[in-house]
XYZ file of C-alpha atoms in Angstrom:
292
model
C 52.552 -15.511 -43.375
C 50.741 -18.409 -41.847
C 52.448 -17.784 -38.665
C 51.378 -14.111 -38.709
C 47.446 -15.199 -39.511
C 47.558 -17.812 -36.748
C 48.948 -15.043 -33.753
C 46.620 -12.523 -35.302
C 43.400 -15.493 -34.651
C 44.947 -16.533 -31.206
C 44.947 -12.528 -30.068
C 41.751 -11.924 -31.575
C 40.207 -14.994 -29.582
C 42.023 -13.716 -26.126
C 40.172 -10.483 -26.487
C 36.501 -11.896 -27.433
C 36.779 -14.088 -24.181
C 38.259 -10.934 -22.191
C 34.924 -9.300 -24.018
C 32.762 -12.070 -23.397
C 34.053 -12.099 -19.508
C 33.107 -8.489 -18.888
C 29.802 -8.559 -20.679
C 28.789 -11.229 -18.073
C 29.803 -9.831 -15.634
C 27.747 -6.493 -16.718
C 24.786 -8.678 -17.240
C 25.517 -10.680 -13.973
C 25.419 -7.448 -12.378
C 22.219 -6.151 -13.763
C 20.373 -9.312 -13.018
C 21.497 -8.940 -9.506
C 20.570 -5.317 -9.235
C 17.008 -5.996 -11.106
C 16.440 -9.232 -8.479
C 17.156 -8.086 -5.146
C 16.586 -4.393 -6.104
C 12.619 -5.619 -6.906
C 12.979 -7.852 -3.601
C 14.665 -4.780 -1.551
C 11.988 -2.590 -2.531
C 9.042 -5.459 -1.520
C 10.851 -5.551 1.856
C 10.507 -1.544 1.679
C 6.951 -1.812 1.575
C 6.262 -4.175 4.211
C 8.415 -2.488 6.797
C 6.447 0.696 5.733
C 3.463 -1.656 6.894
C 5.031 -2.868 10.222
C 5.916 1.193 11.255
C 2.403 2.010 10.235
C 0.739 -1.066 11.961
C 2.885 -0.318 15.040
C 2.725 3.526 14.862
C -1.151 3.010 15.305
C -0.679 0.846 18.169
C 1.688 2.934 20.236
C -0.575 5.686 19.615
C -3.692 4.219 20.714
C -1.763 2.338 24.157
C -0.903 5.820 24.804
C -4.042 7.536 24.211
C -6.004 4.789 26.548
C -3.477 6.095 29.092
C -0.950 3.370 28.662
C 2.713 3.790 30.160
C 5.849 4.292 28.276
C 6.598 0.507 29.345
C 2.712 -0.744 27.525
C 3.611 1.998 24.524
C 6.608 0.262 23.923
C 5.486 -3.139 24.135
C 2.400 -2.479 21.585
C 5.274 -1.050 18.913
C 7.334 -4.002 19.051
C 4.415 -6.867 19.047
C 3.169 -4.973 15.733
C 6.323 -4.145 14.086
C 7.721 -8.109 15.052
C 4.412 -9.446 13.343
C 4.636 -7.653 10.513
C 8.391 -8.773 9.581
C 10.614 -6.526 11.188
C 13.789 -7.322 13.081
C 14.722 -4.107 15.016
C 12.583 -1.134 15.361
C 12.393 2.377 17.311
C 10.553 4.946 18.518
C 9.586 8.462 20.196
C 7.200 11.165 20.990
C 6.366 14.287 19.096
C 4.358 17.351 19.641
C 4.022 17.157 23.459
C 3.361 13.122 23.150
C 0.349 13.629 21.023
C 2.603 11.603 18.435
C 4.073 8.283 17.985
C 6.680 8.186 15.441
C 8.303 4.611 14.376
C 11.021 3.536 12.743
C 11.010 -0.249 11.491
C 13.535 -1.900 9.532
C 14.947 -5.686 8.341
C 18.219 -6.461 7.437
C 17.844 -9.749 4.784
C 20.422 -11.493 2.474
C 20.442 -10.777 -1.468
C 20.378 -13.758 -4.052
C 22.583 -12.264 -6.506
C 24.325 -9.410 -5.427
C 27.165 -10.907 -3.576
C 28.604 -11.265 -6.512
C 29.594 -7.701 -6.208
C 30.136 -7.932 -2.832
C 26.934 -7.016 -1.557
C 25.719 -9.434 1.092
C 23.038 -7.960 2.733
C 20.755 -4.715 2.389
C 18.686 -3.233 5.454
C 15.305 -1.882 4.436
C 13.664 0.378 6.721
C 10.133 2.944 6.777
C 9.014 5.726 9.239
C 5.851 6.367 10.100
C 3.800 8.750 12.846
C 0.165 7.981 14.193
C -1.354 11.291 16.004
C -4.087 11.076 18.975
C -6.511 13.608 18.395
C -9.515 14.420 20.053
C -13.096 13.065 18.107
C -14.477 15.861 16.830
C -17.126 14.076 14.723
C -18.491 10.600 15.089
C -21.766 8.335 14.458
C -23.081 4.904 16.406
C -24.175 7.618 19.064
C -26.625 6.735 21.967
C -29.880 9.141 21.593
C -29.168 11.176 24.895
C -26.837 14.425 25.319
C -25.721 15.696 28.378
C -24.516 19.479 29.375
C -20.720 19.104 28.489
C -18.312 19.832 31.866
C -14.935 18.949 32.797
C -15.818 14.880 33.524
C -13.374 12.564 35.642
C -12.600 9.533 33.549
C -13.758 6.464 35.961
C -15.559 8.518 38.127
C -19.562 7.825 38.442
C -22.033 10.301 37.789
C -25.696 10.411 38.055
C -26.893 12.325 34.908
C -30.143 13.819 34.276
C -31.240 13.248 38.005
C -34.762 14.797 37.599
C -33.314 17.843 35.853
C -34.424 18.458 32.212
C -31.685 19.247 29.959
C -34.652 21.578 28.254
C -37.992 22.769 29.078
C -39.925 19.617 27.787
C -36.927 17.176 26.716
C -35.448 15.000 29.204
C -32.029 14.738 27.235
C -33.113 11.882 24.576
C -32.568 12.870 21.067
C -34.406 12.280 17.672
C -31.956 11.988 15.034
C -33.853 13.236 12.274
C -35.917 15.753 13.481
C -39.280 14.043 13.138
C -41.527 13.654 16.331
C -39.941 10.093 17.462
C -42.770 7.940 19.307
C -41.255 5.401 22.013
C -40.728 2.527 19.981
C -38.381 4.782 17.341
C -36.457 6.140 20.298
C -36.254 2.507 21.888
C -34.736 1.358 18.257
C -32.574 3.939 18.457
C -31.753 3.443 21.798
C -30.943 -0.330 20.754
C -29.235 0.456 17.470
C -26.667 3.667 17.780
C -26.168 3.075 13.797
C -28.852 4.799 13.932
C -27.982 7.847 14.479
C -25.913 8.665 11.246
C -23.032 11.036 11.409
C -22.436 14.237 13.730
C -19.752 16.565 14.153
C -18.412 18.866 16.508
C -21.241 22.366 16.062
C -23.657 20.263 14.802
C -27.670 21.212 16.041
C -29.386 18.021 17.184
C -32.946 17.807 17.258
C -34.266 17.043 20.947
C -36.791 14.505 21.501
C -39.629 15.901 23.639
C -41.528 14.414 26.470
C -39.595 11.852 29.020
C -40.585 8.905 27.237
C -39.635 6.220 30.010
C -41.917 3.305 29.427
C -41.227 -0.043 29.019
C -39.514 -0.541 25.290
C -37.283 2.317 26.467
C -36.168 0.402 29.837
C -35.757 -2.741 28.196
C -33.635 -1.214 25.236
C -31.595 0.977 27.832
C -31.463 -2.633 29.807
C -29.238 -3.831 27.075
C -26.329 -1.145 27.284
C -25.582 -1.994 31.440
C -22.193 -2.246 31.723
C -21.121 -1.982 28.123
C -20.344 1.403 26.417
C -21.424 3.666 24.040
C -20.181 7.303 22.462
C -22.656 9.962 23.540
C -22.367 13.364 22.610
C -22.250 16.936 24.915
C -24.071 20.003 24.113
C -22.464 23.885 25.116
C -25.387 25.372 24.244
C -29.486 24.687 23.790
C -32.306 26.470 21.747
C -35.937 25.957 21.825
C -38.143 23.424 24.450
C -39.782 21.141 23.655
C -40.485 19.732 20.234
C -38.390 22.573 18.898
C -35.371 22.351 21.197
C -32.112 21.972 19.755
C -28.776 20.927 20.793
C -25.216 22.589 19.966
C -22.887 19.247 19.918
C -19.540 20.238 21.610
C -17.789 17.152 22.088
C -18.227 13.332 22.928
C -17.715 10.963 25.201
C -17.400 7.145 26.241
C -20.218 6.416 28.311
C -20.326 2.985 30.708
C -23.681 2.577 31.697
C -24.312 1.397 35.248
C -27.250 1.516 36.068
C -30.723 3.449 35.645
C -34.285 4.375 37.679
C -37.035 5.266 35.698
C -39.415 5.324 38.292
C -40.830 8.167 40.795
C -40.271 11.346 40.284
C -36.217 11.367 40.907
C -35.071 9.604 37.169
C -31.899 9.360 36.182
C -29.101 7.392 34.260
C -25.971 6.458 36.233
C -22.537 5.298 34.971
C -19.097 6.357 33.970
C -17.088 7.781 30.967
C -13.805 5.983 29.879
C -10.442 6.497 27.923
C -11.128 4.792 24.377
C -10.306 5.485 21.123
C -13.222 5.201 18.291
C -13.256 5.667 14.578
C -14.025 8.893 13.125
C -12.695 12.304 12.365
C -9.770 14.438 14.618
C -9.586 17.862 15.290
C -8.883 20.266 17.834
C -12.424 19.794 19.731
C -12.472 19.349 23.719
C -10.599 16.069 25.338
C -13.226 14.104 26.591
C -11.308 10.530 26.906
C -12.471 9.673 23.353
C -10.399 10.672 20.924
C -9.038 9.095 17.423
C -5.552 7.751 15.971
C -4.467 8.406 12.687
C -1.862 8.073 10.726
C -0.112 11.591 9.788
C 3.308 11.024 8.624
């Protein structure tokens, strides 16, 4: 009998440690999963930041007229900073959209215990160029919107009134603007608030060329500015109005205010500016945005 009770206790402690083995293995294999699947999914999120951060890039090399070559280069610096080891990319919708794909292949702490190694996380994103179709930080002058060469100079206003009575400045909120307010606004776009594509604009009558004007204008030569177009006009005078239609990035040149022949001379640029996209005219400025 004491032979029988000592096999039974030898038996009975073989299958506890066969037990014991494949509970820690179980929990072993949980541990691993919780660890590196928590870690897997952090390296998730930042590769969904590199193919956003890079997305945003390619779109806005392209959109400042970039080549495939500069496109491609942008992608990989931002993707590469922002942790990822391989990444790639392509156009959509008539290259109006960059879409990238960025991933990282890293080692797991506990998983190779179930023969798991290494796990490759990986994100997609798309950044759209679309054309501004409302802005703010505007100069206070609108021009007659046409079909504008980017980098080609152009003499605007040239002794012709956009309006009977308004020489093209504009007075943001509608309240007779004396030179000093338009020569703040003239030095500070913030000014100007928020306008969107349809928007009436509130001329700013008289030419209103003196000195604070000048010297605030002074201050803009050879930097640039967004400045909106008008399609259509209302009113003269202290009653015209202004139909925005689109914007543009203006590089001012130069300017005579003197005489009877006055006008503003400079340039409009590729650029890309915050503020919102839609389907409004292509006028070099447009926005990027993320969309996918």
């Amino acid at each position: 009998m004491k032979k029988l009770l000592d096999k039974f206790r030898h038996d009975n402690r073989g299958a506890t440690l066969i037990w014991v083995s494949l509970a820690m293995v179980a929990f072993l294999s949980m541990t691993a999963l919780n660890i590196d699947g928590g870690y897997a999914y952090a390296q998730r999120r930042q590769m969904q930041n590199a193919a956003d951060a890079a997305a945003i890039a390619g779109a806005r090399m392209r959109a400042l007229g970039g080549s495939d070559a500069q496109v491609d280069s942008a992608i990989r610096e931002y993707a590469m900073a922002n942790g990822a080891d391989a990444v790639s990319w392509t156009y959509l919708n008539g290259q109006t959209t960059v879409q990238v794909t960025a991933s990282r292949t890293f080692s797991t702490f506990f998983a190779g215990i179930i023969g798991l190694y290494q796990m490759t996380a990986s994100a997609v994103a798309e950044a759209s160029i679309q054309p501004l179709s409302a802005a703010g930080n505007l100069l206070p002058m609108i021009i007659e919107d046409r079909d504008f060469v980017i980098g080609q100079t152009y003499e605007l206003w040239a002794n012709d009134p956009e309006a009977p009575g308004n020489f093209g400045w504009l007075d943001w909120d509608g309240v007779p603007v004396s030179s000093m307010e338009l020569a703040d606004n003239i030095a500070n776009p913030s000014n100007s608030g928020y306008w969107a594509i349809g928007d009436w604009v509130p001329g700013c009558p008289g030419v209103k060329v003196g000195a604070p004007v000048r010297n605030a204008l002074s201050g803009w030569i050879g930097k640039h500015v967004t400045i909106p177009f008008y399609d259509v006009v209302q009113g003269q005078g202290a009653n015209t109005r202004y139909r925005i239609s689109g914007f543009g990035e203006f590089v001012l040149e130069e300017f005579n205010f003197h005489g009877n022949d006055k006008w503003v001379r400079g340039h409009f640029i590729r650029w890309v500016e915050l503020g919102t996209g839609g389907s409004g005219p292509d006028r070099g400025l447009t926005t990027v945005r993320l969309t996918g």
